[in-house]
Amino acid sequence: MARAAGFVNINLDLMYGLPGQTLESWLSTLEQAIALEPTHLSCYALTVEDGTRLRKDIGRGDRTEPDAVLQNAMEDDAVRRLAEAGFERYEISNFSRAGYACRHNLHYWRGDDYLGLGPSAQSYLNGCRFGNVEDLEAYHRALEAGRAPVAESAHLSPEQRRREAVVFGLRLIEGINIAALRSGTRDGEVVDEWQRTLHRLRDQGLLEERIGWIRLTDQGRRWVDSVAVELM
């Protein structure tokens, strides 16, 4: 339907590790998605957040926790099958055909500026992060009065920006530019400690270094959050 309406750049969001989902049904979902010929696919593993109905169901024994081993197998199959179908994995959860990587997401992950418009929209400009008011009427009143409809803002320090570069950059298959990270920290002791951590993670097989860049290995992508905490 979207293609018939004239859209040529089409994304599909898929989830795996769902209750009752098997490896076979996940593979079937992938095949159906590929057959639709999208230019971009996002594949997200189910995570159970506190306070959700699913978390409560699990607590009562009505549902089971997602099977980490099965989720890993589903991820492996997605990476393999999508590569066979001509999709490049450019971020942990995202795959695209050549030239169709999601530009606005790349802006987030690379720490570039972006401007959000509308209630609740988030923006990041010149090292400052700010969010608009949530209420639609309050948003309109602010605009009519000639005021910026900003509810909160924060100017990130160089160290905060470095930390975010680690968190977001590790998700990219290209990884993180080492020189850019070091430039955000002028404390020699911090740099030395960070370098020791980098070497340890590399020795553990979680990171690899290539011509001034560090990136996660296939094993490291399973532990992206833990690796990010170590480097922060």
mmCIF file of C-alpha atoms in Angstrom:
data_model
loop_
_atom_site.group_PDB
_atom_site.id
_atom_site.type_symbol
_atom_site.label_atom_id
_atom_site.label_comp_id
_atom_site.label_asym_id
_atom_site.label_seq_id
_atom_site.Cartn_x
_atom_site.Cartn_y
_atom_site.Cartn_z
ATOM 1 C CA MET A 1 0.000 0.000 0.000
ATOM 2 C CA ALA A 2 2.789 2.440 0.905
ATOM 3 C CA ARG A 3 4.654 1.622 -2.285
ATOM 4 C CA ALA A 4 1.486 2.024 -4.338
ATOM 5 C CA ALA A 5 1.084 5.485 -2.804
ATOM 6 C CA GLY A 6 4.501 6.461 -4.143
ATOM 7 C CA PHE A 7 6.799 5.809 -1.183
ATOM 8 C CA VAL A 8 10.147 4.279 -2.173
ATOM 9 C CA ASN A 9 11.875 4.272 1.227
ATOM 10 C CA ILE A 10 9.981 1.861 3.485
ATOM 11 C CA ASN A 11 10.963 0.568 6.931
ATOM 12 C CA LEU A 12 9.586 -2.379 8.879
ATOM 13 C CA ASP A 13 9.960 -2.787 12.662
ATOM 14 C CA LEU A 14 10.107 -6.385 13.895
ATOM 15 C CA MET A 15 10.306 -7.842 17.416
ATOM 16 C CA TYR A 16 11.686 -11.173 18.531
ATOM 17 C CA GLY A 17 11.759 -13.073 21.793
ATOM 18 C CA LEU A 18 8.003 -12.614 22.194
ATOM 19 C CA PRO A 19 6.012 -14.966 24.460
ATOM 20 C CA GLY A 20 5.288 -18.159 22.554
ATOM 21 C CA GLN A 21 7.487 -17.188 19.604
ATOM 22 C CA THR A 22 9.692 -19.982 18.272
ATOM 23 C CA LEU A 23 12.814 -19.854 16.145
ATOM 24 C CA GLU A 24 10.810 -21.252 13.250
ATOM 25 C CA SER A 25 8.082 -18.610 13.533
ATOM 26 C CA TRP A 26 10.725 -15.875 13.729
ATOM 27 C CA LEU A 27 12.378 -17.155 10.558
ATOM 28 C CA SER A 28 8.966 -17.170 8.887
ATOM 29 C CA THR A 29 8.449 -13.546 9.966
ATOM 30 C CA LEU A 30 11.809 -12.592 8.469
ATOM 31 C CA GLU A 31 10.967 -14.279 5.174
ATOM 32 C CA GLN A 32 7.639 -12.470 4.989
ATOM 33 C CA ALA A 33 9.342 -9.154 5.753
ATOM 34 C CA ILE A 34 12.012 -9.703 3.096
ATOM 35 C CA ALA A 35 9.325 -10.602 0.553
ATOM 36 C CA LEU A 36 7.771 -7.152 1.058
ATOM 37 C CA GLU A 37 11.036 -5.632 -0.253
ATOM 38 C CA PRO A 38 11.553 -2.864 2.325
ATOM 39 C CA THR A 39 14.657 -0.694 2.146
ATOM 40 C CA HIS A 40 15.179 -0.774 5.926
ATOM 41 C CA LEU A 41 14.471 -3.206 8.761
ATOM 42 C CA SER A 42 14.711 -2.755 12.532
ATOM 43 C CA CYS A 43 14.809 -5.922 14.642
ATOM 44 C CA TYR A 44 14.292 -5.456 18.380
ATOM 45 C CA ALA A 45 14.605 -8.053 21.124
ATOM 46 C CA LEU A 46 11.803 -7.953 23.667
ATOM 47 C CA THR A 47 12.856 -6.443 26.985
ATOM 48 C CA VAL A 48 10.658 -6.574 30.070
ATOM 49 C CA GLU A 49 10.390 -3.218 31.838
ATOM 50 C CA ASP A 50 9.370 -2.763 35.459
ATOM 51 C CA GLY A 51 5.798 -1.610 35.952
ATOM 52 C CA THR A 52 4.521 -3.089 32.697
ATOM 53 C CA ARG A 53 1.697 -5.588 32.454
ATOM 54 C CA LEU A 54 4.110 -8.185 31.093
ATOM 55 C CA ARG A 55 6.361 -7.775 34.148
ATOM 56 C CA LYS A 56 3.337 -8.278 36.394
ATOM 57 C CA ASP A 57 2.259 -11.354 34.415
ATOM 58 C CA ILE A 58 5.742 -12.820 34.800
ATOM 59 C CA GLY A 59 5.689 -12.066 38.524
ATOM 60 C CA ARG A 60 2.405 -13.971 38.875
ATOM 61 C CA GLY A 61 3.740 -16.888 36.873
ATOM 62 C CA ASP A 62 1.323 -16.301 33.981
ATOM 63 C CA ARG A 63 4.231 -15.638 31.606
ATOM 64 C CA THR A 64 7.870 -16.652 31.514
ATOM 65 C CA GLU A 65 10.929 -14.428 31.217
ATOM 66 C CA PRO A 66 12.303 -14.058 27.675
ATOM 67 C CA ASP A 67 14.770 -16.853 26.917
ATOM 68 C CA ALA A 68 18.165 -15.162 26.422
ATOM 69 C CA VAL A 69 19.626 -18.157 24.587
ATOM 70 C CA LEU A 70 16.677 -18.239 22.189
ATOM 71 C CA GLN A 71 16.858 -14.477 21.666
ATOM 72 C CA ASN A 72 20.551 -14.770 20.781
ATOM 73 C CA ALA A 73 19.750 -17.496 18.259
ATOM 74 C CA MET A 74 17.017 -15.320 16.754
ATOM 75 C CA GLU A 75 19.429 -12.402 16.474
ATOM 76 C CA ASP A 76 22.032 -14.603 14.777
ATOM 77 C CA ASP A 77 19.469 -15.852 12.275
ATOM 78 C CA ALA A 78 18.308 -12.301 11.545
ATOM 79 C CA VAL A 79 21.875 -11.119 10.885
ATOM 80 C CA ARG A 80 22.586 -14.094 8.631
ATOM 81 C CA ARG A 81 19.325 -14.082 6.676
ATOM 82 C CA LEU A 82 19.195 -10.325 6.167
ATOM 83 C CA ALA A 83 22.804 -10.311 4.950
ATOM 84 C CA GLU A 84 21.872 -13.010 2.445
ATOM 85 C CA ALA A 85 18.991 -10.803 1.299
ATOM 86 C CA GLY A 86 21.292 -7.821 0.707
ATOM 87 C CA PHE A 87 20.823 -5.870 3.944
ATOM 88 C CA GLU A 88 23.778 -4.318 5.765
ATOM 89 C CA ARG A 89 23.780 -4.248 9.544
ATOM 90 C CA TYR A 90 24.913 -0.724 10.431
ATOM 91 C CA GLU A 91 23.668 -0.612 14.048
ATOM 92 C CA ILE A 92 22.900 -3.304 16.593
ATOM 93 C CA SER A 93 19.179 -3.384 15.788
ATOM 94 C CA ASN A 94 19.106 -1.835 12.305
ATOM 95 C CA PHE A 95 19.664 -3.139 8.789
ATOM 96 C CA SER A 96 19.397 -1.347 5.462
ATOM 97 C CA ARG A 97 19.975 -1.693 1.782
ATOM 98 C CA ALA A 98 22.864 0.357 0.379
ATOM 99 C CA GLY A 99 22.186 4.066 0.771
ATOM 100 C CA TYR A 100 19.143 3.657 3.013
ATOM 101 C CA ALA A 101 20.594 3.819 6.530
ATOM 102 C CA CYS A 102 18.285 5.885 8.742
ATOM 103 C CA ARG A 103 19.755 9.397 8.708
ATOM 104 C CA HIS A 104 17.967 10.814 11.751
ATOM 105 C CA ASN A 105 19.008 7.833 13.888
ATOM 106 C CA LEU A 106 22.602 8.191 12.718
ATOM 107 C CA HIS A 107 22.434 11.791 13.917
ATOM 108 C CA TYR A 108 21.542 10.585 17.422
ATOM 109 C CA TRP A 109 24.188 7.874 17.558
ATOM 110 C CA ARG A 110 26.971 10.103 16.191
ATOM 111 C CA GLY A 111 26.161 13.001 18.504
ATOM 112 C CA ASP A 112 25.136 15.382 15.719
ATOM 113 C CA ASP A 113 22.624 18.215 16.148
ATOM 114 C CA TYR A 114 18.919 17.607 15.634
ATOM 115 C CA LEU A 115 15.783 19.713 16.088
ATOM 116 C CA GLY A 116 12.460 18.308 17.291
ATOM 117 C CA LEU A 117 9.193 20.130 16.567
ATOM 118 C CA GLY A 118 5.901 19.700 18.408
ATOM 119 C CA PRO A 119 4.797 18.816 21.960
ATOM 120 C CA SER A 120 7.216 16.521 23.840
ATOM 121 C CA ALA A 121 9.770 16.756 21.012
ATOM 122 C CA GLN A 122 13.428 16.509 22.016
ATOM 123 C CA SER A 123 16.300 18.483 20.483
ATOM 124 C CA TYR A 124 20.076 18.661 20.719
ATOM 125 C CA LEU A 125 21.860 21.773 19.458
ATOM 126 C CA ASN A 126 25.385 23.031 20.145
ATOM 127 C CA GLY A 127 25.832 20.787 23.175
ATOM 128 C CA CYS A 128 22.455 21.683 24.707
ATOM 129 C CA ARG A 129 19.636 19.154 25.067
ATOM 130 C CA PHE A 130 16.095 20.470 25.517
ATOM 131 C CA GLY A 131 12.559 19.125 25.415
ATOM 132 C CA ASN A 132 9.262 20.825 24.618
ATOM 133 C CA VAL A 133 6.255 20.880 26.917
ATOM 134 C CA GLU A 134 4.017 17.817 26.708
ATOM 135 C CA ASP A 135 0.617 19.528 26.807
ATOM 136 C CA LEU A 136 -0.708 20.592 23.403
ATOM 137 C CA GLU A 137 -2.559 23.655 24.742
ATOM 138 C CA ALA A 138 0.493 24.839 26.674
ATOM 139 C CA TYR A 139 2.557 24.365 23.524
ATOM 140 C CA HIS A 140 0.140 26.543 21.524
ATOM 141 C CA ARG A 141 0.019 29.234 24.230
ATOM 142 C CA ALA A 142 3.792 29.496 24.301
ATOM 143 C CA LEU A 143 4.014 29.897 20.534
ATOM 144 C CA GLU A 144 1.211 32.466 20.441
ATOM 145 C CA ALA A 145 3.012 34.464 23.130
ATOM 146 C CA GLY A 146 6.250 34.351 21.153
ATOM 147 C CA ARG A 147 8.002 32.082 23.660
ATOM 148 C CA ALA A 148 9.956 28.930 22.990
ATOM 149 C CA PRO A 149 7.788 26.012 24.236
ATOM 150 C CA VAL A 150 10.694 24.455 26.130
ATOM 151 C CA ALA A 151 9.960 22.592 29.359
ATOM 152 C CA GLU A 152 13.496 21.588 30.322
ATOM 153 C CA SER A 153 17.024 21.999 29.065
ATOM 154 C CA ALA A 154 20.541 20.996 30.024
ATOM 155 C CA HIS A 155 23.936 21.995 28.674
ATOM 156 C CA LEU A 156 26.196 18.965 28.483
ATOM 157 C CA SER A 157 29.760 19.255 29.738
ATOM 158 C CA PRO A 158 32.599 17.840 27.598
ATOM 159 C CA GLU A 159 32.721 14.808 29.898
ATOM 160 C CA GLN A 160 28.974 14.223 29.589
ATOM 161 C CA ARG A 161 29.265 14.456 25.825
ATOM 162 C CA ARG A 162 32.097 11.924 25.882
ATOM 163 C CA ARG A 163 29.994 9.524 27.934
ATOM 164 C CA GLU A 164 27.093 9.833 25.522
ATOM 165 C CA ALA A 165 29.441 9.305 22.587
ATOM 166 C CA VAL A 166 30.400 5.979 24.179
ATOM 167 C CA VAL A 167 26.818 4.873 24.874
ATOM 168 C CA PHE A 168 25.509 5.745 21.418
ATOM 169 C CA GLY A 169 28.634 5.130 19.362
ATOM 170 C CA LEU A 170 29.083 1.567 20.546
ATOM 171 C CA ARG A 171 25.738 0.695 18.980
ATOM 172 C CA LEU A 172 27.093 1.530 15.537
ATOM 173 C CA ILE A 173 28.909 -1.196 13.630
ATOM 174 C CA GLU A 174 31.488 1.427 12.588
ATOM 175 C CA GLY A 175 32.236 2.051 16.270
ATOM 176 C CA ILE A 176 33.814 5.086 17.936
ATOM 177 C CA ASN A 177 36.680 7.345 16.894
ATOM 178 C CA ILE A 178 39.296 7.055 19.653
ATOM 179 C CA ALA A 179 40.812 10.506 19.092
ATOM 180 C CA ALA A 180 37.393 12.141 19.417
ATOM 181 C CA LEU A 181 36.809 10.389 22.734
ATOM 182 C CA ARG A 182 40.173 11.402 24.137
ATOM 183 C CA SER A 183 39.648 15.020 23.124
ATOM 184 C CA GLY A 184 36.619 15.193 25.431
ATOM 185 C CA THR A 185 38.730 14.407 28.504
ATOM 186 C CA ARG A 186 41.692 16.545 29.554
ATOM 187 C CA ASP A 187 42.349 14.703 32.829
ATOM 188 C CA GLY A 188 45.439 12.558 32.210
ATOM 189 C CA GLU A 189 44.531 10.060 34.932
ATOM 190 C CA VAL A 190 41.069 9.561 33.416
ATOM 191 C CA VAL A 191 42.601 8.971 29.981
ATOM 192 C CA ASP A 192 45.067 6.437 31.406
ATOM 193 C CA GLU A 193 42.314 4.561 33.256
ATOM 194 C CA TRP A 194 40.152 4.561 30.144
ATOM 195 C CA GLN A 195 43.057 3.171 28.105
ATOM 196 C CA ARG A 196 43.558 0.345 30.607
ATOM 197 C CA THR A 197 39.857 -0.490 30.454
ATOM 198 C CA LEU A 198 39.989 -0.487 26.664
ATOM 199 C CA HIS A 199 42.876 -2.954 26.657
ATOM 200 C CA ARG A 200 41.112 -5.236 29.144
ATOM 201 C CA LEU A 201 37.896 -5.312 27.115
ATOM 202 C CA ARG A 202 39.894 -6.005 23.991
ATOM 203 C CA ASP A 203 41.711 -8.885 25.707
ATOM 204 C CA GLN A 204 38.324 -10.280 26.759
ATOM 205 C CA GLY A 205 37.235 -10.366 23.133
ATOM 206 C CA LEU A 206 34.530 -7.720 23.566
ATOM 207 C CA LEU A 207 36.186 -4.906 21.601
ATOM 208 C CA GLU A 208 38.422 -4.616 18.585
ATOM 209 C CA GLU A 209 40.548 -1.690 17.417
ATOM 210 C CA ARG A 210 40.947 -0.769 13.763
ATOM 211 C CA ILE A 211 42.964 2.204 12.522
ATOM 212 C CA GLY A 212 41.963 4.646 15.243
ATOM 213 C CA TRP A 213 38.474 3.275 15.825
ATOM 214 C CA ILE A 214 37.094 0.886 18.423
ATOM 215 C CA ARG A 215 34.014 -1.210 17.930
ATOM 216 C CA LEU A 216 32.246 -4.133 19.517
ATOM 217 C CA THR A 217 32.975 -7.656 18.401
ATOM 218 C CA ASP A 218 30.086 -10.021 17.688
ATOM 219 C CA GLN A 219 30.424 -11.246 21.271
ATOM 220 C CA GLY A 220 30.633 -7.698 22.592
ATOM 221 C CA ARG A 221 27.327 -6.757 20.991
ATOM 222 C CA ARG A 222 25.635 -9.201 23.341
ATOM 223 C CA TRP A 223 26.944 -7.088 26.230
ATOM 224 C CA VAL A 224 26.754 -3.584 24.770
ATOM 225 C CA ASP A 225 25.277 -1.979 27.896
ATOM 226 C CA SER A 226 27.885 -3.539 30.195
ATOM 227 C CA VAL A 227 30.749 -2.543 27.887
ATOM 228 C CA ALA A 228 29.426 1.024 27.704
ATOM 229 C CA VAL A 229 29.339 1.244 31.509
ATOM 230 C CA GLU A 230 32.939 0.007 31.676
ATOM 231 C CA LEU A 231 34.139 2.648 29.215
ATOM 232 C CA MET A 232 32.167 5.446 30.880
#
